[in-house]
Amino acid sequence: MTIASCPISLPAKDRILLGHGSGGRLSAELMREVFLPHLGNPILNKLEDQATLELNGRRLAFSTDTFVVKPLFFRGGNIGSLSVHGTINDLAMGGAEPVFLSAAFLLEEGLEVATLGKIVKSMAEAARAAGVDIVTGDTKVVERGSGDQLFINTTGIGLVREGVHLSAANARPGDIILLSGYIGDHGIAILSEREGIQFDTLLQSDSAPLHTLVRNMLSTSPDIRCLRDPTRGGLSSTLNEIAASARVGMTIDETAIPIREEVRGACEVLGLDPLYVANEGKLVAIVPPESARAVLEAMRHHPQGAHSAIIGTVTGNNPGMVTMRTAFGTTRIVDMLSGDQLPRIC
Amino acid sequence: MKYQDEYRDPALAQSLVSEIHKQARHKWVLMEICGGQTHTLMRYGIDDLLPANVELVHGPGCPVCVTPLETIDRAITIASQPEVIFVSYGDMLRVPGSQSDLFRVKALGGDVRITYSPMEAVNIARRNRHRQVVFFAVGFETTAPANAMAVYQAKREGLTNFSLLVSHVLVPPAIRLLLQSPANRVQGFIAPGHVCTVMGYSEYEALASEFRIPFVVGGFEPLDLLQATSMLVRQLEAGRHEVENQYVRSVTREGNRAARQRMLEVFQPWDMKWRGIGEIPLSGYRLREEYAAHDAARIFGLSTTSVAEPAECIAAQVLQGLKKPTDCPAFGKRCTPDLPLGAPMVSSEGACAAYYQYRRHALTELQTV
């Protein structure tokens, strides 16, 4: 019997899939088709990692992020420290000094109070180390089975530096692309502790606050065009977002991208591409060519940027497309993934 | 990375490339069989380095791609049942069936889990005795031994709640089909290194002498593929048609006997439908009678229905190396990895998806000129 139906995958519009949270094309589609039509306004429409607001002559950066991570504790951090660093970094990418944070907890019935205590303590330490205060918050408890132990939302406010106007839309042909260090550490550290995949590694998450690195960079050169932290979706998604937003092309150099041996090895075994693996303590900077050297030096003098590198240039070719010069001198596309990166069979 | 960077050395690559340029005096069409090899070629842009008279076409070696729609639909039906834990390699989840895909089943409450190993699925069956654990056993000869081992172990332990939904395909029958086609253009093959690690390469010797066509067993790194190409060109220019082994660090003529033996205890060759190509005699495996109690297709009593592919898709020609993905009018427009029309676009190992992911720029450059 032949059924006359087409094997067209249904456009993922009827149900939320895990891929909608991956930071790839499905996430962008949700934004474009569900959120922006109802909520769109000139500030939100810019789709930066933070909103920049003018209030009584001061410019504020305002950002929110929700953290769901499994396992809750991993080498190099836990969901608590991550939730503080993540929002600080979203503010910092707008050129802001983070000042205040809120924290909201969604707890699953049955969670051990001691576990929560450890996480909150680590949030406090992370906030103190970064010089921000957590000044308001909320707690909700859901029935067992309705959540996965614990989710955290943090929201932050920061003060944007005078004279600084960072936006992905600012990138223009000729600009230089800088990266603040090794990519893929966070994603691989988390994967290595996930049920069913576990493997031995000393690799630690790179979870860290980046605002003091940004401070040094902007003091050196306030004309930086754009800063982004390549979290979920990895370096490739971030570059694709910038290329799309500024309608420019980008060419990166495979041999210039810092990737640790352990990350490359794990990615080979798992069939993943490090360009799509998440980071929690790295940034990408788009800088005018005349400032690139100075900014790179400033980055390398900061502990969070010791392994910074120039990884490519912004071009006028193929607007919206990121290409990579391989070690063999050939060129290939670095595409945005549609959903999560899936391990290949062979 | 040790043991890997040696095979990605740009200077060595360059010297192999100049060797191929010197050797190739005639026009040759070569095919790499395995999707993993296609992926490497695209990812590193290897085919851009070759002279214009050496053309690489891409074979049907993407198991995800050639898994029939009917089998995907079966998987979806099984995975949707509440008592089932459905376990699969990750890239099968995205493959669209005629109505849905496994990601959607998961979103609707189906218990669908990703694993890297069928033994992990056996572990899940041990821990969940009251539920049916079904592993989606997909792949070429490469994954067959591990899948065979899993069901062998489950039978030995009396894990009656463990079964396989089998969709295994075999390389040599597919090559035979390509070579028998009057439209065939392929003059030499890079044989799949992982498959040959298990199977050895003696079965390719029969094909080489019958069809007077050279084979080189090749690895998956850029230098492997360049060296295999060079070896093939040398054979072709000298008028030889032998089976040579480039991937000596992994492959022997006999292959892995223990793995093959376990595989043949569990599976038997069977006529198999390949998505985009059609039925090929004895080109797949099914579970032997002794393992009927662990055969998901029998346990769940699913009938075989056949599902039509969209007419516009030229998968059959792409999978046989007769056309390039970019020859298809739907490529990159009506057919993308998000909305694949057919087999070679559904997994990153498929030729169309590899072109889409890595090589689209060549197209846009052409368009802007």
XYZ file of C-alpha atoms in Angstrom, chain A residues 1-19 25-26 29 191 195-197 254-255 261 263-266 268-274 276 317-318 321 323-324 326-346, chain B residues 1-2 4-5 8-10 13 36 39 42-46 48-49 63-64 69 89-92 94 96-101 103-104 106-108 114 116 120 127 138 142-143 194 221-222 275 305-310 338-341 348-349 356-361 364-365:
134
model
C 0.000 0.000 0.000
C 1.251 3.462 -0.812
C 0.304 6.422 1.278
C 0.377 9.588 -0.752
C 1.976 11.769 1.836
C 5.200 13.678 1.696
C 8.016 13.180 4.156
C 8.256 16.898 4.668
C 9.261 17.544 8.231
C 6.551 19.610 9.694
C 7.806 23.093 10.254
C 8.309 23.074 14.021
C 5.485 25.480 14.703
C 2.906 23.427 16.535
C 4.917 22.315 19.560
C 7.912 23.509 21.517
C 10.875 21.199 20.943
C 14.129 21.130 22.881
C 15.772 22.685 19.819
C 17.714 28.834 14.021
C 14.700 27.418 15.891
C 12.265 31.586 14.612
C 28.758 16.845 28.843
C 24.432 10.604 32.584
C 25.144 8.119 29.837
C 28.136 9.942 28.382
C 40.616 27.835 11.455
C 44.193 27.768 12.707
C 43.461 19.512 23.175
C 38.053 19.787 23.887
C 39.184 18.812 20.411
C 39.626 15.213 21.536
C 36.224 15.015 23.224
C 36.179 14.076 17.874
C 34.952 11.180 19.986
C 31.456 12.585 20.441
C 31.074 13.722 16.838
C 30.634 17.388 17.784
C 32.102 20.570 16.328
C 33.730 22.826 18.963
C 28.976 25.036 18.295
C 31.160 39.484 0.693
C 28.155 37.215 1.157
C 27.367 34.426 5.944
C 33.078 31.401 6.156
C 36.215 29.772 7.440
C 40.698 25.925 6.692
C 44.227 24.820 7.521
C 44.400 23.538 3.936
C 43.738 26.929 2.452
C 40.221 25.980 1.331
C 37.072 27.781 2.358
C 33.930 26.458 3.967
C 30.777 27.833 5.510
C 30.318 28.048 9.270
C 26.563 27.782 9.460
C 24.090 28.370 12.231
C 22.630 25.119 13.514
C 18.921 24.653 13.361
C 18.603 23.075 16.799
C 20.916 21.254 19.159
C 24.086 19.708 17.833
C 23.497 15.967 17.514
C 26.193 13.348 17.688
C 26.699 11.536 14.391
C 26.443 7.770 14.007
C 29.826 7.181 12.362
C 45.913 16.360 19.053
C 48.112 13.320 19.008
C 45.072 13.060 14.632
C 47.026 16.177 13.731
C 45.651 16.950 9.077
C 49.073 18.392 8.292
C 48.679 21.112 5.631
C 48.432 17.629 2.218
C 31.803 10.266 7.111
C 31.685 15.078 5.598
C 33.321 19.093 2.574
C 34.490 20.258 5.959
C 38.074 20.687 4.789
C 37.257 21.609 1.205
C 39.448 18.758 -0.055
C 38.671 22.135 -4.118
C 42.324 21.104 -3.981
C 22.899 5.187 7.092
C 20.631 7.859 8.514
C 10.622 6.334 5.583
C 21.678 7.469 18.149
C 21.182 11.223 18.201
C 20.972 12.050 14.538
C 18.015 9.710 13.921
C 15.573 14.708 13.543
C 11.238 13.247 9.409
C 8.864 10.364 8.841
C 5.716 10.845 6.815
C 3.865 12.610 9.648
C 6.235 13.357 12.492
C 9.728 12.835 13.849
C 11.833 14.900 18.531
C 8.132 15.576 18.229
C 9.487 13.294 22.734
C 7.795 16.695 22.956
C 4.416 14.941 23.130
C 19.789 9.514 22.959
C 26.218 6.756 22.090
C 23.701 1.777 27.329
C 17.053 -0.797 35.262
C 20.712 1.668 12.347
C 30.333 -0.561 11.289
C 27.642 -0.390 13.962
C 35.250 1.834 9.222
C 41.061 12.287 7.866
C 42.003 14.780 5.138
C 15.573 5.367 0.936
C 3.374 0.108 4.234
C 5.295 1.978 1.631
C 5.401 5.730 1.627
C 5.949 7.830 -1.480
C 8.825 10.311 -1.704
C 8.237 13.784 -3.118
C 15.383 22.182 8.475
C 12.876 21.012 5.874
C 14.477 18.126 4.013
C 12.634 16.837 0.957
C 25.011 15.941 8.140
C 26.622 12.891 6.498
C 24.415 22.834 2.284
C 26.370 23.123 5.500
C 29.804 23.767 4.060
C 29.648 24.687 0.392
C 26.667 26.930 -0.216
C 28.947 29.955 -0.583
C 25.983 32.320 -3.906
C 29.268 33.534 -5.358
